[in-house]
Short mmCIF file of C-alpha atoms in Angstrom, two decimals:
data_model
loop_
_atom_site.label_atom_id
_atom_site.label_comp_id
_atom_site.label_asym_id
_atom_site.label_seq_id
_atom_site.Cartn_x
_atom_site.Cartn_y
_atom_site.Cartn_z
CA MET I 1 40.47 7.32 -23.49
CA ASN I 2 39.43 4.37 -25.59
CA ALA I 3 39.13 1.49 -23.14
CA THR I 4 40.35 -1.02 -25.73
CA SER I 5 43.34 1.11 -26.65
CA PRO I 6 45.63 1.95 -23.73
CA ILE I 7 48.36 4.53 -24.23
CA ARG I 8 51.38 2.58 -25.44
CA LYS I 9 54.94 3.17 -26.54
CA ILE I 10 55.51 1.33 -29.82
CA TYR I 11 59.22 1.84 -30.52
CA GLN I 12 62.32 1.98 -28.32
CA GLY I 13 64.83 4.62 -29.32
CA ILE I 14 64.61 7.70 -31.53
CA ALA I 15 63.05 7.11 -34.95
CA ASP I 16 64.75 8.77 -37.91
CA ARG I 17 62.63 10.01 -40.82
CA ARG I 18 62.54 6.64 -42.61
CA GLN I 19 61.53 4.85 -39.44
CA MET I 20 59.02 7.58 -38.63
CA PHE I 21 57.12 7.03 -41.87
CA ARG I 22 57.11 3.25 -41.34
CA LEU I 23 55.72 3.72 -37.84
CA PHE I 24 52.98 6.05 -39.05
CA ASP I 25 51.16 3.14 -40.66
CA ARG I 26 52.45 -0.03 -39.06
CA HIS I 27 48.94 -1.47 -39.35
CA ALA I 28 48.77 -1.12 -43.14
CA GLN I 29 48.35 -4.88 -43.67
CA ARG I 30 45.51 -5.27 -41.17
CA PRO I 31 42.27 -6.40 -42.83
CA ASN I 32 39.58 -3.72 -42.43
CA ARG I 33 42.04 -1.61 -40.48
CA PHE I 34 39.78 1.45 -40.56
CA ALA I 35 36.77 -0.40 -39.17
CA ASP I 36 37.99 0.27 -35.63
CA ASP I 37 40.18 3.28 -36.29
CA ALA I 38 40.56 4.59 -32.75
CA GLY I 39 41.13 1.11 -31.37
CA VAL I 40 43.86 0.30 -33.88
CA TYR I 41 45.74 3.58 -34.08
CA GLY I 42 44.63 5.68 -31.12
CA ASN I 43 47.03 6.16 -28.21
CA GLU I 44 50.19 4.86 -29.92
CA TRP I 45 53.33 6.97 -29.50
CA PHE I 46 57.06 6.97 -30.23
CA GLU I 47 60.03 9.30 -30.05
CA LEU I 48 61.43 10.95 -33.16
CA ASP I 49 64.24 13.34 -33.91
CA GLU I 50 63.96 17.11 -34.20
CA SER I 51 64.25 17.10 -37.99
CA GLY I 52 61.27 14.74 -38.29
CA HIS I 53 59.19 16.89 -35.96
CA ASP I 54 60.06 20.07 -37.88
CA TYR I 55 59.47 18.40 -41.24
CA MET I 56 55.96 17.42 -40.22
CA LEU I 57 55.28 20.91 -38.88
CA GLY I 58 56.10 22.35 -42.30
CA ILE I 59 54.33 19.77 -44.45
CA LEU I 60 50.71 20.90 -43.85
CA PRO I 61 49.05 23.73 -41.96
CA PRO I 62 48.42 22.35 -38.45
CA LEU I 63 44.85 21.77 -37.32
CA TRP I 64 45.88 23.56 -34.11
CA MET I 65 49.07 24.52 -32.28
CA ARG I 66 49.78 24.91 -28.58
CA ALA I 67 52.97 25.77 -26.77
CA ASP I 68 54.37 22.23 -26.81
CA MET I 69 52.26 20.36 -29.37
CA PHE I 70 50.50 20.55 -32.72
CA ALA I 71 47.96 18.37 -34.52
CA LEU I 72 47.95 17.56 -38.23
CA SER I 73 44.98 18.87 -40.18
CA GLU I 74 44.86 15.69 -42.26
CA PHE I 75 43.17 12.94 -40.25
CA LEU I 76 44.45 9.40 -40.53
CA THR I 77 40.90 8.12 -40.26
CA GLY I 78 37.73 9.19 -38.49
CA SER I 79 38.70 11.52 -35.63
CA VAL I 80 42.23 10.08 -35.21
CA THR I 81 45.13 12.31 -36.22
CA SER I 82 48.81 12.81 -35.54
CA VAL I 83 49.80 14.98 -32.61
CA PHE I 84 53.45 15.98 -32.32
CA PHE I 85 55.07 17.06 -29.07
CA ARG I 86 58.14 19.10 -28.17
CA LEU I 87 58.69 18.30 -24.50
CA SER I 88 61.33 19.15 -21.95
CA ILE I 89 61.97 16.01 -19.90
CA GLU I 90 64.54 16.17 -17.13
CA GLY I 91 66.11 19.26 -18.68
CA ARG I 92 66.38 17.91 -22.22
CA VAL I 93 64.12 18.81 -25.16
CA ARG I 94 62.74 15.73 -26.90
CA TYR I 95 60.23 15.12 -29.71
CA PHE I 96 57.36 12.64 -29.94
CA HIS I 97 54.58 11.56 -32.27
CA SER I 98 51.26 10.11 -31.16
CA TYR I 99 47.89 9.20 -32.58
CA CYS I 100 45.11 10.84 -30.61
CA ASP I 101 41.38 10.43 -31.02
CA LEU I 102 40.26 14.05 -30.98
CA ALA I 103 36.67 13.00 -30.38
CA ASP I 104 37.95 12.10 -26.92
CA LYS I 105 38.30 15.46 -25.18
CA GLY I 106 41.59 15.85 -23.38
CA SER I 107 43.27 13.04 -25.31
CA PRO I 108 46.38 15.11 -26.30
CA GLU I 109 46.88 16.32 -22.72
CA ARG I 110 46.62 12.79 -21.34
CA MET I 111 49.04 11.61 -23.99
CA ARG I 112 51.54 14.31 -23.06
CA ALA I 113 51.29 13.39 -19.37
CA ALA I 114 51.73 9.68 -20.15
CA ILE I 115 54.81 10.31 -22.30
CA VAL I 116 56.45 12.50 -19.65
CA GLU I 117 55.68 9.93 -16.94
CA ARG I 118 57.02 7.02 -19.02
CA GLU I 119 60.17 8.85 -20.10
CA SER I 120 60.89 9.96 -16.53
CA TRP I 121 61.36 6.41 -15.24
CA PRO I 122 64.38 6.30 -12.91
CA VAL I 123 65.96 3.33 -14.72
CA LYS I 124 66.11 2.30 -18.38
CA ALA I 125 63.61 -0.52 -18.73
CA MET I 126 61.14 -2.04 -21.19
CA THR I 127 57.88 -3.67 -20.22
CA HIS I 128 56.83 -6.97 -21.78
CA ASP I 129 54.24 -5.17 -23.93
CA GLU I 130 56.81 -2.59 -25.07
CA ARG I 131 59.08 -5.42 -26.18
CA LEU I 132 56.29 -6.90 -28.29
CA GLU I 133 55.37 -3.51 -29.76
CA HIS I 134 59.01 -2.79 -30.63
CA ILE I 135 59.34 -6.18 -32.33
CA TRP I 136 56.16 -5.56 -34.31
CA SER I 137 57.27 -2.05 -35.29
CA SER I 138 60.75 -3.22 -36.33
CA THR I 139 59.75 -6.30 -38.32
CA HIS I 140 59.55 -6.01 -42.10
CA ASP I 141 56.08 -6.36 -43.62
CA ASP I 142 57.15 -9.62 -45.31
CA TYR I 143 57.59 -11.27 -41.90
CA ARG I 144 54.54 -9.98 -40.03
CA GLY I 145 50.82 -10.12 -40.69
CA TYR I 146 47.43 -10.97 -39.27
CA ALA I 147 45.78 -14.29 -38.55
CA GLY I 148 43.50 -15.17 -41.45
CA ASP I 149 40.84 -17.72 -42.30
CA CYS I 150 43.00 -20.76 -41.49
CA TRP I 151 43.11 -19.68 -37.82
CA PRO I 152 40.32 -20.37 -35.30
CA PRO I 153 37.66 -17.62 -35.47
CA ALA I 154 38.61 -16.20 -32.05
CA LEU I 155 42.20 -15.57 -33.25
CA ARG I 156 41.49 -14.09 -36.69
CA GLY I 157 42.81 -10.58 -37.10
CA LYS I 158 45.40 -10.95 -34.33
CA ARG I 159 49.00 -10.04 -35.15
CA THR I 160 51.37 -12.80 -36.32
CA LEU I 161 55.12 -13.12 -36.91
CA LEU I 162 57.36 -15.60 -38.64
CA VAL I 163 59.79 -17.11 -36.12
CA TYR I 164 62.55 -19.73 -36.33
CA ASP I 165 61.59 -22.75 -34.24
CA ARG I 166 63.53 -26.02 -34.06
CA GLY I 167 65.06 -25.72 -37.50
CA ARG I 168 62.02 -24.39 -39.35
CA THR I 169 60.14 -21.14 -39.82
CA VAL I 170 56.65 -21.04 -38.29
CA LEU I 171 53.91 -18.48 -37.93
CA LYS I 172 53.08 -17.50 -34.35
CA LEU I 173 50.81 -14.99 -32.70
CA LEU I 174 52.79 -11.99 -31.52
CA HIS I 175 51.47 -12.35 -27.97
CA ASP I 176 52.44 -16.05 -27.87
CA LEU I 177 56.17 -15.43 -28.36
CA SER I 178 58.30 -17.08 -25.70
CA ASP I 179 60.88 -15.10 -23.73
CA ALA I 180 63.62 -16.70 -25.84
CA GLU I 181 61.87 -15.72 -29.10
CA ILE I 182 61.37 -12.18 -27.83
CA ALA I 183 65.04 -11.90 -26.91
CA ALA I 184 66.10 -13.26 -30.31
CA LYS I 185 64.03 -10.65 -32.13
CA LEU I 186 65.18 -7.67 -30.06
CA PRO I 187 68.39 -5.76 -30.86
CA VAL I 188 71.26 -6.83 -28.59
CA HIS I 189 71.25 -3.54 -26.64
CA LEU I 190 67.59 -4.05 -25.64
CA ARG I 191 67.61 -7.76 -24.73
CA HIS I 192 68.79 -7.44 -21.16
CA LEU I 193 66.87 -4.37 -20.03
CA PRO I 194 64.78 -5.02 -16.93
CA THR I 195 61.01 -5.29 -17.41
CA ASP I 196 60.26 -3.68 -14.06
CA VAL I 197 60.88 0.03 -13.56
CA ALA I 198 61.83 -0.68 -9.95
CA ALA I 199 64.44 -3.26 -10.94
#
């Protein structure tokens, strides 16, 4: 697994086809986004509906198919491609998309195990990082971007969002959002979920 790219859930809920295509390239605005392809895209995953899964299965001949997953033959960049899963979790069949770096042997199997583990949590919860990823994934391109030349060199290229702060709109780093700003940007049904699986 890419050490700089932990396996991460990027969207809470089940993405419909429109959302699915937005999530496929949520880094489209990133400067030089293919310079570190595995680090940017690798190990991201989200849940989708059955029709989205089946649509993608029929769109191109798969690179390979296994009992519960298939990989697209068209690579996003480098050795990173889409892997789709059909998984039975706690007796219910569910569908997922991930980006796996196929140069990393065993990446799809580790992804499958991580998805099953995450989706088998005993309580409905969202970690702090999942909240930030959901906000990033759900925000329109006009309101999100990347720190440019006017930012200190160490912060350039980091993700930014427009937020409402004391009567004005300001640009903030995604990871600097306060708890109140995070809550304001989440849908109402996600705001009060615990952050700890044991909660």
